[in-house]
Amino acid sequence: MPAPPPPPPAPGSLGPLTVQGAPRDRGRHGRRPRPGAPHRRWERSVDDRLLGGVAGGIARRLGVDPTLVRIGFAVVTVSGGLGAALYLGAWLLMPLQGRDESIGTRVAKDRQGIVLSLAFLPALVILLVVGGALHAGVVTSAAWPVFLCAAGGVLLWRNVDADERDWLRHAAAPVLRLGVGTRTTRRLFVLRLAVGVGLVLAGVALLTVHHTYVSMPRIFGGVVLLLVGAVVLFGPWWLRLARDLMAERQARARAEERADMAARVHDSVLQTLALIQRASGDPQRVVQLARGQERELRAWLFDGEIPGALDAGVTTLAAGVRAIAAEVEAAHGIVVDVVAVGDCPLDDRLRALLDAAREATVNAAKWSGAGSVSLFAEVEDSRVSVFVRDRGRGFDLDEVAPDRRGIAQSIQARMLRHGGRATIRSTSGEGTEVELTVAREALR
Amino acid sequence: MSPPGAHDAPVPRVFLVDDHHLFRAGVRAELGDAVEVVGEADEVPAAVEMIIERTPDVVLLDVHLPGGGGQSVIDQVRQSAPDVRFLALSVSDAPEDVISVIRAGARGYVTKTISGTELVAAIRRVAGGDAVFSPRLAGFVLDAFAAMPSGVAPVSVDPELDQLSSREREVLRLIARGYTYKEVARELSISVKTVESHVSAVLRKLQLSTRHQLTYWATERRLV
């Protein structure tokens, strides 16, 4: 094989593409660490984690066995509970591997979230006042912890990483199920709620029975007045908060849509333009590429057919992976070896996974200089992974220019948006491997 | 072109069985002096006769053959010449063909797109008694040994044979991802020898397992 042309600066793509409202992680891969390289940062491990990846991260930073760190935490936890607090602190302060900011930093910057959690303050005041009036120490002493838990829960929910949010959602499933469950489960939940509230009220009544100097009607009258007052005073505020929150959610959805669109344009139009530049000596090929792209673009703009989307006939993951291989082999004249283990129907997440896998395969075909690419897909009970590997020239992730959207947008951001992750390992002269993982939708 | 690591082992004696004349010629040319080709055949009866007569170290066996397929060659040779080892070679993507040749006794499976150097290495490995797993075969095996569908009770004489250890799974996964044995060894911080023994163990399980799931999987794909 003749000597390859000088390596292009990036396996990403061509020129700069400015995306308005792109996800927050733009330009961060300049600092992205490579697995296997010595780690100078304190960060939570992605590959080696039982809970939050703290022990794995510490172990990697110190170069010791993660089991030792875990045992350390366990021992300190058992003898007084300090370990749990330390772990929680570390979880908040250590950024996840590949992320710039820790959860703590994000919480501190999350003004909207802080305002939102302050909305619990009136509830706290009411609890304290009612508790004080009833001389119920239980209520007063529980008020602060309840408030802190609620506020903290809101802030964490808004700022943890996507896969950990999945985990939280799973943990909170019994409560959240109210919104999505079937009619029977919802009815059961309402029943439980009614019984619970009844019991609590009975308890409060029992507690207050011997305070004979205050008559019961007066107490309840007071409570009702308080509640009404709170609603009158704080109602508008709560309403505005809810509206703001909705607006924010819509804005985020719009930004994600735009980012998705940018990724699509990159995968289709920009990739074709790159192919045309490389085939400039072959007018026929250029015409053919331009025609194909024109057709695709028209279909997108006027018929709503998403470019690069898989055929409607492709409904399972393994079929999708094979379709990608066939497409890349045809477009780039390179061998793509497919190995698929297990299979499952496609959903939105898995489609995004396939889109990212296609982009990684196209990158390997275009830039690696290798004659073949290995594509391995595995469906497990809890997750789906795809590995794209070539034995080409490899590249240095730190040197990928921030305006190259291929890796950042089409692969990493796309995976993050869908609650998955992308890990890229590349060694100059030995090749590149892209690992894409996404959790399977909870099967209930 | 002698591949690296050709120092101690004697040149393996190889027999080619493939119904495509051009392919046999191509393989012969690619193998060069690295092996001694002691004969070739293009159909089952001739192949069986000559293999028993010439007892090569390794038979390169096409999975698809007129007159019964590669599987029947292995079945007929085994009784009279049990020391002959088989390496299956195919363009076929069908898991059932590959698995049936392996279960008949082949020591490995590679696709015909393999490079000459890699093929020589694979022949040496099979001649040395080790197993050769291509990424595709590794994928098939992972699939076949995947979690049992619920409700299917394991019916087995030896449960050990019916599942892969997590290490074996790890090794297979890396092979399926396109790693060579050497790269697998480096990735898992173990020796190449250990990788080879894991792969051999998997091959043994594949050949001996009476696992319900395996037969279920096979019948699912019109096998057995």
XYZ file of C-alpha atoms in Angstrom:
668
model
C 0.000 0.000 0.000
C 1.468 3.421 -0.900
C 2.297 5.784 1.885
C -0.896 7.370 3.156
C -1.381 11.108 2.708
C -0.525 13.191 5.740
C -3.090 12.535 8.425
C -5.940 15.011 8.497
C -6.165 17.021 11.645
C -9.235 15.294 12.923
C -11.302 12.212 12.440
C -14.270 14.461 12.878
C -15.275 16.291 9.792
C -14.845 19.421 7.825
C -15.289 23.048 8.515
C -16.721 24.759 11.516
C -20.374 24.411 12.137
C -21.794 26.816 14.604
C -24.666 25.463 16.546
C -26.889 27.779 18.502
C -27.963 26.407 21.800
C -25.835 23.316 21.528
C -25.432 21.261 24.685
C -23.295 22.663 27.431
C -20.337 20.413 26.828
C -19.035 22.124 23.722
C -15.298 22.319 23.348
C -14.633 20.272 26.405
C -12.917 17.351 24.792
C -9.699 19.348 24.906
C -9.442 18.154 28.467
C -10.909 14.745 28.072
C -8.702 12.136 29.678
C -7.892 8.939 27.946
C -8.556 5.739 29.825
C -5.316 4.015 30.547
C -3.372 7.244 30.641
C -2.154 8.314 34.063
C -4.795 10.387 35.784
C -3.893 13.639 37.354
C -7.453 14.693 38.121
C -9.663 13.487 40.904
C -12.645 12.150 39.024
C -15.258 9.491 39.456
C -14.686 6.396 37.409
C -17.103 5.451 34.653
C -15.961 1.889 34.039
C -15.344 0.789 37.593
C -18.225 1.724 39.787
C -20.550 0.039 42.226
C -22.372 3.179 43.376
C -21.094 6.520 42.135
C -17.646 5.528 40.910
C -15.952 7.376 43.788
C -13.872 4.452 45.027
C -12.881 3.512 41.485
C -11.829 7.092 40.784
C -9.822 7.440 43.976
C -8.162 4.093 43.352
C -7.173 5.113 39.824
C -5.836 8.474 40.989
C -3.771 6.868 43.755
C -2.875 3.815 41.730
C -4.212 1.309 44.259
C -6.747 -1.504 44.086
C -10.342 -0.192 44.107
C -11.374 -3.017 46.435
C -9.029 -1.599 49.076
C -10.641 1.831 48.798
C -14.097 0.243 49.011
C -13.162 -1.724 52.115
C -11.811 1.517 53.586
C -15.112 3.288 53.006
C -17.065 0.352 54.426
C -14.962 0.216 57.590
C -15.225 3.960 58.231
C -18.980 3.768 57.582
C -19.578 0.927 60.014
C -17.579 2.646 62.746
C -19.683 5.753 63.155
C -21.141 6.495 59.739
C -18.440 8.969 58.714
C -17.655 6.915 55.613
C -21.082 7.461 54.114
C -20.798 11.211 54.617
C -17.296 11.235 53.107
C -18.525 9.196 50.148
C -21.446 11.533 49.576
C -19.123 14.548 49.771
C -16.708 12.995 47.304
C -19.573 12.076 44.995
C -20.683 15.712 44.980
C -17.224 17.210 44.554
C -15.519 14.814 42.124
C -16.584 15.295 38.499
C -17.537 12.249 36.506
C -14.778 11.059 34.214
C -14.885 13.128 31.038
C -17.004 15.881 32.590
C -15.636 19.282 33.469
C -17.831 20.078 36.428
C -18.746 18.151 39.520
C -22.344 17.820 40.647
C -21.554 20.268 43.464
C -20.312 22.918 41.051
C -23.339 22.480 38.858
C -25.696 22.745 41.831
C -23.984 25.969 42.944
C -24.453 27.437 39.463
C -28.050 26.250 39.090
C -29.914 29.449 40.029
C -33.244 28.237 38.775
C -32.905 25.114 40.883
C -31.965 27.067 43.992
C -34.977 29.359 43.564
C -37.108 26.298 43.013
C -35.927 24.619 46.179
C -36.615 27.848 48.090
C -40.253 27.314 47.160
C -40.253 24.688 49.890
C -39.529 27.413 52.470
C -43.186 28.397 53.062
C -43.973 24.716 53.629
C -41.165 24.628 56.192
C -42.528 27.730 57.939
C -46.008 26.228 58.040
C -44.709 22.974 59.468
C -42.749 24.839 62.149
C -45.693 27.060 63.081
C -48.195 24.197 63.177
C -45.781 22.028 65.123
C -45.185 24.842 67.582
C -48.897 25.499 68.022
C -49.605 21.833 68.645
C -46.564 21.471 70.895
C -45.706 18.494 68.680
C -41.928 18.217 68.924
C -41.979 15.441 66.318
C -43.224 17.810 63.645
C -40.889 20.657 64.542
C -37.787 18.496 64.694
C -38.677 16.684 61.471
C -39.385 19.905 59.591
C -35.788 20.898 58.849
C -34.604 17.472 57.684
C -37.685 17.134 55.482
C -37.046 20.549 53.989
C -33.358 19.838 53.374
C -34.149 16.477 51.813
C -36.758 17.954 49.485
C -34.585 20.899 48.434
C -31.517 18.702 48.052
C -33.490 16.147 46.085
C -34.663 18.780 43.622
C -31.172 20.206 43.174
C -29.601 16.777 42.704
C -32.279 15.669 40.273
C -31.575 18.671 38.109
C -27.814 18.352 38.140
C -26.715 14.712 38.225
C -25.430 13.069 35.046
C -27.874 11.447 32.690
C -27.176 7.818 33.589
C -27.323 8.563 37.301
C -30.660 10.247 36.744
C -31.841 6.976 35.281
C -30.716 5.299 38.441
C -32.478 7.876 40.634
C -35.620 7.464 38.577
C -35.442 3.762 39.169
C -35.034 4.333 42.914
C -37.955 6.755 42.984
C -40.115 4.569 40.774
C -42.771 3.760 43.402
C -43.628 7.459 43.752
C -43.265 8.428 40.105
C -45.312 5.496 38.935
C -48.411 7.475 39.977
C -48.101 9.548 36.822
C -47.537 6.719 34.378
C -48.944 3.611 35.975
C -52.056 1.791 34.911
C -55.403 2.674 36.392
C -55.202 -0.095 38.979
C -51.797 0.917 40.297
C -52.931 4.518 40.429
C -56.042 3.568 42.374
C -53.944 1.518 44.770
C -51.620 4.452 45.256
C -54.497 6.825 46.020
C -55.897 4.306 48.486
C -52.535 4.029 50.224
C -52.235 7.774 50.311
C -55.696 8.143 51.888
C -55.008 5.490 54.514
C -51.628 7.048 55.287
C -52.989 10.548 55.683
C -55.807 9.209 57.834
C -53.354 7.433 60.103
C -51.140 10.497 60.411
C -54.122 12.698 61.270
C -55.291 10.193 63.849
C -51.799 10.214 65.297
C -51.733 13.978 65.497
C -55.138 13.912 67.147
C -53.957 11.376 69.716
C -50.865 13.414 70.429
C -52.886 16.519 70.991
C -55.701 15.003 73.010
C -54.132 15.719 76.369
C -53.511 19.351 75.523
C -56.916 20.032 76.939
C -56.322 23.741 77.223
C -56.583 24.082 73.446
C -59.744 22.841 71.911
C -59.418 20.697 68.807
C -61.653 22.794 66.502
C -59.516 25.795 67.185
C -56.381 23.931 66.236
C -57.736 22.639 62.995
C -59.276 25.991 62.255
C -55.849 27.497 62.753
C -54.214 24.995 60.470
C -56.741 25.593 57.720
C -56.363 29.358 58.049
C -52.611 28.983 57.855
C -52.840 26.879 54.711
C -55.215 29.273 53.030
C -53.008 32.166 54.000
C -49.977 30.415 52.587
C -51.731 29.784 49.296
C -52.875 33.404 49.054
C -49.419 34.705 49.907
C -47.239 32.289 48.011
C -49.616 30.926 45.381
C -48.664 33.379 42.643
C -44.999 32.750 43.343
C -45.429 28.995 43.053
C -47.442 29.455 39.900
C -44.759 31.589 38.306
C -42.109 29.072 39.294
C -44.059 26.304 37.663
C -44.438 28.390 34.508
C -40.746 29.256 34.412
C -39.931 25.628 34.854
C -42.137 24.669 31.971
C -40.591 27.359 29.770
C -37.144 26.150 30.721
C -38.029 22.600 29.878
C -39.344 23.680 26.479
C -36.203 25.687 25.820
C -34.097 22.671 26.656
C -36.158 20.490 24.369
C -35.688 23.029 21.567
C -31.945 23.142 22.158
C -31.771 19.369 22.018
C -33.769 19.332 18.836
C -31.361 21.811 17.308
C -28.385 19.778 18.429
C -29.962 16.677 16.934
C -30.497 18.544 13.690
C -26.912 19.773 13.654
C -25.759 16.187 14.141
C -27.958 15.091 11.229
C -26.653 17.817 8.920
C -23.170 16.808 9.884
C -23.772 13.133 9.214
C -25.359 13.732 5.838
C -24.505 16.986 4.087
C -21.110 17.663 5.599
C -19.970 14.085 5.161
C -21.007 14.195 1.507
C -19.155 17.468 0.977
C -16.056 15.828 2.425
C -16.450 12.889 0.062
C -16.844 15.283 -2.861
C -13.640 17.097 -1.939
C -11.760 13.832 -1.874
C -13.278 12.668 -5.156
C -12.697 15.952 -6.970
C -10.655 14.217 -9.675
C -13.586 12.012 -10.638
C -16.394 14.185 -12.056
C -18.781 11.278 -12.415
C -18.450 10.318 -8.766
C -18.911 13.940 -7.727
C -22.134 14.188 -9.719
C -23.339 10.922 -8.261
C -22.623 12.046 -4.704
C -24.240 15.419 -5.237
C -27.353 13.823 -6.768
C -27.698 11.408 -3.887
C -27.298 14.170 -1.347
C -29.771 16.389 -3.144
C -32.342 13.624 -3.133
C -31.807 13.017 0.556
C -32.017 16.694 1.427
C -35.223 17.154 -0.562
C -36.749 14.163 1.152
C -35.849 15.697 4.494
C -37.083 19.230 3.801
C -40.276 18.393 1.960
C -41.279 14.887 2.981
C -39.948 14.886 6.513
C -37.785 11.833 5.935
C -34.900 12.087 8.332
C -31.581 11.834 6.470
C -29.345 9.013 7.446
C -32.274 7.410 9.204
C -32.533 3.685 8.843
C -35.032 2.171 6.486
C -38.444 1.670 7.938
C -37.788 -2.039 7.368
C -35.014 -2.050 9.951
C -36.690 -2.711 13.263
C -34.049 -4.492 15.310
C -30.606 -3.583 16.520
C -28.707 -6.342 14.709
C -30.427 -5.481 11.427
C -29.522 -1.839 11.993
C -25.859 -2.664 12.583
C -25.769 -4.758 9.412
C -27.457 -1.955 7.474
C -24.779 0.466 8.653
C -22.047 -1.952 7.591
C -23.563 -2.397 4.128
C -23.997 1.337 3.687
C -20.443 2.207 4.755
C -18.973 -0.587 2.636
C -20.837 0.754 -0.395
C -20.000 4.419 0.180
C -16.370 4.103 1.230
C -15.102 0.905 -0.342
C -13.874 -0.610 2.905
C -14.598 -3.953 4.566
C -16.812 -3.772 7.645
C -16.815 -6.956 9.726
C -20.028 -7.243 11.717
C -20.503 -9.403 14.781
C -23.836 -9.075 16.549
C -24.693 -10.924 19.737
C -28.318 -10.962 20.793
C -30.932 -8.684 19.346
C -33.787 -6.461 20.441
C -36.337 -4.108 18.894
C -35.241 -0.539 18.239
C -36.431 2.393 20.289
C -35.371 6.047 20.266
C -32.311 5.459 22.383
C -31.115 2.581 20.259
C -31.696 4.589 17.089
C -29.488 7.309 18.532
C -26.933 4.633 19.412
C -26.984 3.403 15.823
C -26.624 6.957 14.494
C -23.547 7.423 16.648
C -22.227 4.013 15.582
C -22.648 4.912 11.926
C -20.751 8.145 12.461
C -17.927 6.296 14.210
C -17.779 3.729 11.400
C -17.760 6.436 8.721
C -14.965 8.214 10.591
C -12.947 5.009 10.708
C -13.559 4.412 6.999
C -12.583 7.963 6.069
C -9.658 8.761 8.299
C -8.084 5.663 9.769
C -6.447 4.431 6.561
C -7.204 0.846 7.622
C -8.644 -1.607 5.126
C -11.294 -2.927 7.436
C -13.355 -1.918 10.430
C -14.757 -4.238 13.101
C -18.280 -3.533 14.272
C -19.416 -5.472 17.332
C -22.853 -5.099 18.879
C -24.046 -6.848 21.995
C -27.485 -6.796 23.577
C -27.509 -7.678 27.253
C -30.368 -7.665 29.727
C -29.578 -4.259 31.089
C -27.678 -2.508 28.318
C -26.679 -2.414 24.691
C -23.108 -1.791 23.565
C -21.534 -1.205 20.180
C -17.788 -1.227 19.559
C -16.247 0.245 16.431
C -12.620 -0.674 16.012
C -10.018 -0.045 13.356
C -6.311 -0.717 13.156
C -5.574 2.532 11.381
C -3.300 5.372 12.205
C -5.101 6.514 15.331
C -5.137 10.072 16.586
C -4.678 12.155 19.652
C -8.026 13.110 21.159
C -6.503 16.145 22.819
C -5.560 17.545 19.441
C -9.011 17.398 17.904
C -9.905 20.997 17.161
C -12.955 22.163 19.101
C -14.734 23.231 15.906
C -14.733 19.697 14.542
C -18.188 18.494 15.260
C -17.964 14.822 14.342
C -16.768 13.344 17.586
C -18.138 15.987 19.916
C -21.596 16.383 18.394
C -22.400 13.300 16.448
C -20.986 10.806 18.877
C -20.408 12.055 22.401
C -23.154 14.664 22.792
C -25.637 12.434 21.003
C -24.947 9.577 23.401
C -25.127 11.865 26.435
C -28.442 13.333 25.289
C -29.892 9.858 25.241
C -28.526 8.798 28.602
C -25.689 6.737 27.197
C -22.004 7.333 26.856
C -19.215 7.169 24.352
C -15.664 6.215 25.202
C -12.968 6.672 22.614
C -9.601 5.022 22.878
C -7.015 5.789 20.284
C -3.312 5.134 20.106
C -1.261 6.775 17.423
C -0.186 4.125 14.944
C -2.268 1.322 16.485
C -5.833 2.303 15.772
C -8.971 3.524 17.413
C -11.819 1.948 19.294
C -15.095 3.697 19.994
C -17.310 2.183 22.665
C -20.955 3.223 22.747
C -23.209 2.098 25.569
C -26.765 2.829 26.470
C -28.971 1.335 29.172
C -32.026 -0.503 27.944
C -35.395 1.006 28.704
C -36.560 -0.448 31.964
C -38.717 -3.425 31.168
C -41.555 -3.505 33.578
C 7.416 -15.064 3.879
C 7.903 -16.652 7.181
C 5.694 -15.297 9.928
C 7.100 -14.222 13.242
C 7.342 -17.046 15.724
C 8.338 -19.624 13.128
C 11.406 -20.594 15.096
C 10.906 -23.889 16.870
C 7.798 -25.602 15.473
C 8.311 -27.804 12.407
C 6.612 -26.711 9.207
C 3.016 -27.968 9.480
C 1.781 -30.373 6.808
C -1.461 -29.024 5.399
C -4.223 -30.498 3.263
C -6.694 -28.273 1.385
C -10.333 -29.181 0.852
C -12.319 -26.689 -1.207
C -14.481 -27.076 -4.265
C -13.130 -23.910 -5.878
C -9.973 -24.577 -7.815
C -9.068 -20.896 -7.924
C -9.431 -20.543 -4.197
C -7.151 -23.541 -3.541
C -4.541 -22.072 -5.860
C -4.841 -18.728 -4.110
C -4.408 -20.249 -0.664
C -1.426 -22.293 -1.861
C 0.249 -19.163 -3.171
C -0.495 -17.218 0.009
C 0.788 -19.936 2.311
C 4.062 -20.159 0.377
C 6.873 -21.910 2.199
C 5.399 -21.378 5.623
C 3.580 -24.722 5.417
C 3.943 -27.885 3.396
C 0.813 -28.527 1.311
C 0.583 -32.331 1.080
C -2.502 -32.487 -1.092
C -5.838 -31.052 -2.028
C -9.324 -32.284 -2.869
C -12.553 -30.766 -4.134
C -15.171 -33.239 -2.876
C -15.955 -35.291 0.201
C -15.037 -38.923 -0.772
C -11.706 -37.986 -2.366
C -10.846 -35.763 0.556
C -11.599 -38.482 3.115
C -9.516 -41.067 1.271
C -6.477 -38.841 0.797
C -6.546 -37.364 4.299
C -6.560 -40.848 5.855
C -3.735 -41.901 3.557
C -1.496 -38.854 4.032
C -2.377 -37.890 7.652
C -1.617 -34.159 7.462
C -1.249 -32.068 10.619
C -4.007 -29.675 9.637
C -6.835 -29.853 7.119
C -8.113 -26.530 5.806
C -11.739 -27.377 5.300
C -14.369 -25.473 3.369
C -17.637 -25.494 5.285
C -19.647 -25.872 2.084
C -18.720 -28.917 0.012
C -20.634 -30.942 -2.536
C -21.539 -34.337 -1.098
C -22.279 -33.639 2.564
C -20.330 -30.532 3.561
C -17.224 -30.140 5.681
C -18.982 -31.785 8.587
C -19.126 -35.188 6.887
C -15.397 -35.086 6.077
C -14.653 -34.660 9.776
C -17.094 -37.411 10.759
C -15.541 -39.942 8.367
C -11.898 -39.109 9.039
C -12.106 -39.073 12.829
C -12.426 -42.835 13.290
C -9.354 -43.793 11.261
C -7.170 -40.743 11.784
C -8.048 -39.123 15.109
C -4.871 -37.005 15.193
C -5.744 -34.952 12.130
C -6.892 -31.491 13.095
C -9.353 -29.396 11.156
C -9.577 -25.646 10.600
C -12.845 -24.547 9.032
C -12.707 -21.886 6.363
C -15.766 -20.252 4.931
C -17.392 -17.247 3.362
C -20.648 -18.351 4.908
C -22.315 -16.109 7.431
C -24.775 -18.727 8.604
C -24.185 -19.588 12.264
C -25.701 -23.048 11.918
C -23.104 -24.174 9.336
C -20.224 -22.893 11.388
C -21.424 -24.279 14.693
C -22.151 -27.696 13.202
C -18.626 -27.990 11.785
C -17.181 -26.959 15.132
C -19.394 -29.420 16.991
C -18.262 -32.115 14.585
C -14.711 -31.470 15.781
C -13.024 -28.610 13.926
C -10.482 -26.745 16.044
C -11.434 -23.348 14.752
C -13.108 -21.187 12.156
C -11.783 -18.340 10.050
C -13.374 -16.414 7.204
C -11.900 -16.516 3.713
C -11.088 -12.823 3.868
C -8.257 -13.636 6.296
C -4.784 -12.459 5.263
C -2.035 -14.943 4.391
C 0.017 -14.156 7.472
C -2.966 -14.554 9.728
C -3.916 -17.820 8.068
C -0.422 -19.246 8.630
C -0.607 -18.185 12.276
C -4.017 -19.851 12.587
C -2.709 -23.086 11.010
C 0.252 -23.146 13.412
C -2.066 -22.598 16.331
C -4.354 -25.462 15.278
C -1.347 -27.710 14.592
C -0.187 -26.962 18.133
C -3.509 -28.164 19.494
C -5.005 -24.766 20.225
C -8.292 -23.336 19.069
C -8.724 -20.529 16.577
C -11.675 -18.218 17.029
C -12.438 -15.545 14.486
C -14.510 -12.570 15.662
C -17.525 -14.059 13.955
C -17.220 -17.418 15.668
C -16.760 -15.677 19.008
C -19.995 -13.814 18.349
C -21.863 -17.007 17.471
C -20.636 -18.703 20.626
C -21.579 -15.763 22.848
C -24.984 -15.851 21.255
C -25.390 -19.594 21.717
C -24.386 -19.452 25.369
C -26.419 -16.313 26.081
C -28.791 -16.210 28.996
C -31.385 -18.900 28.900
C -34.915 -17.800 28.157
C -36.888 -17.985 31.372
C -38.981 -21.077 31.752
C -36.437 -23.317 30.056
C -35.005 -25.492 32.764
C -31.423 -26.623 32.260
C -31.425 -30.290 31.404
C -27.871 -31.393 31.549
C -25.491 -34.096 32.676
C -22.654 -31.742 33.446
C -23.705 -28.196 34.306
C -20.064 -27.078 34.087
C -20.236 -27.538 30.350
C -23.343 -25.471 29.964
C -22.090 -22.045 30.765
C -19.098 -19.891 30.088
C -17.109 -18.446 32.958
C -17.069 -14.670 33.146
C -13.412 -14.683 32.103
C -14.175 -16.815 29.062
C -16.981 -14.439 28.198
C -14.611 -11.489 28.509
C -12.077 -13.156 26.221
C -14.732 -13.988 23.632
C -16.090 -10.470 23.756
C -12.688 -8.984 23.005
C -12.140 -11.440 20.160
C -15.553 -10.508 18.777
C -14.505 -6.859 18.936
C -11.639 -7.680 16.593
C -8.790 -8.132 19.073
C -6.021 -10.626 18.308
C -5.021 -13.124 21.023
C -2.017 -10.934 21.771
C -4.175 -7.838 22.166
C -6.649 -9.740 24.339
C -3.767 -10.823 26.556
C -2.509 -7.259 26.895
C -5.987 -5.874 27.568
C -6.699 -8.383 30.350
C -3.115 -8.432 31.664
C -2.774 -12.165 31.169
C -0.440 -14.240 29.007
C -1.212 -15.317 25.460
C -0.984 -18.890 26.743
C -3.821 -18.182 29.185
C -5.925 -16.686 26.404
C -5.330 -19.836 24.375
C -6.373 -22.060 27.248
C -9.562 -20.045 27.774
C -10.423 -20.350 24.097
C -9.699 -24.081 24.137
C -11.970 -24.460 27.142
C -14.740 -22.666 25.279
C -14.222 -24.937 22.281
C -14.482 -27.990 24.513
C -17.704 -26.738 26.051
C -19.076 -25.976 22.622
C -18.334 -29.490 21.430
C -19.383 -31.416 24.525
C -22.233 -29.406 25.971
C -25.570 -31.126 26.014
C -27.014 -27.892 27.118
C -30.681 -27.578 26.434
C -30.231 -23.992 25.402
C -27.630 -24.888 22.815
C -29.930 -27.359 21.154
C -32.789 -24.925 21.495
C -30.653 -22.304 19.801
C -29.626 -24.777 17.146
C -33.119 -25.965 16.293
C -34.168 -22.344 16.256
C -31.734 -21.984 13.377
C -32.700 -25.253 11.687
C -29.680 -27.161 12.937
C -29.221 -30.674 14.410
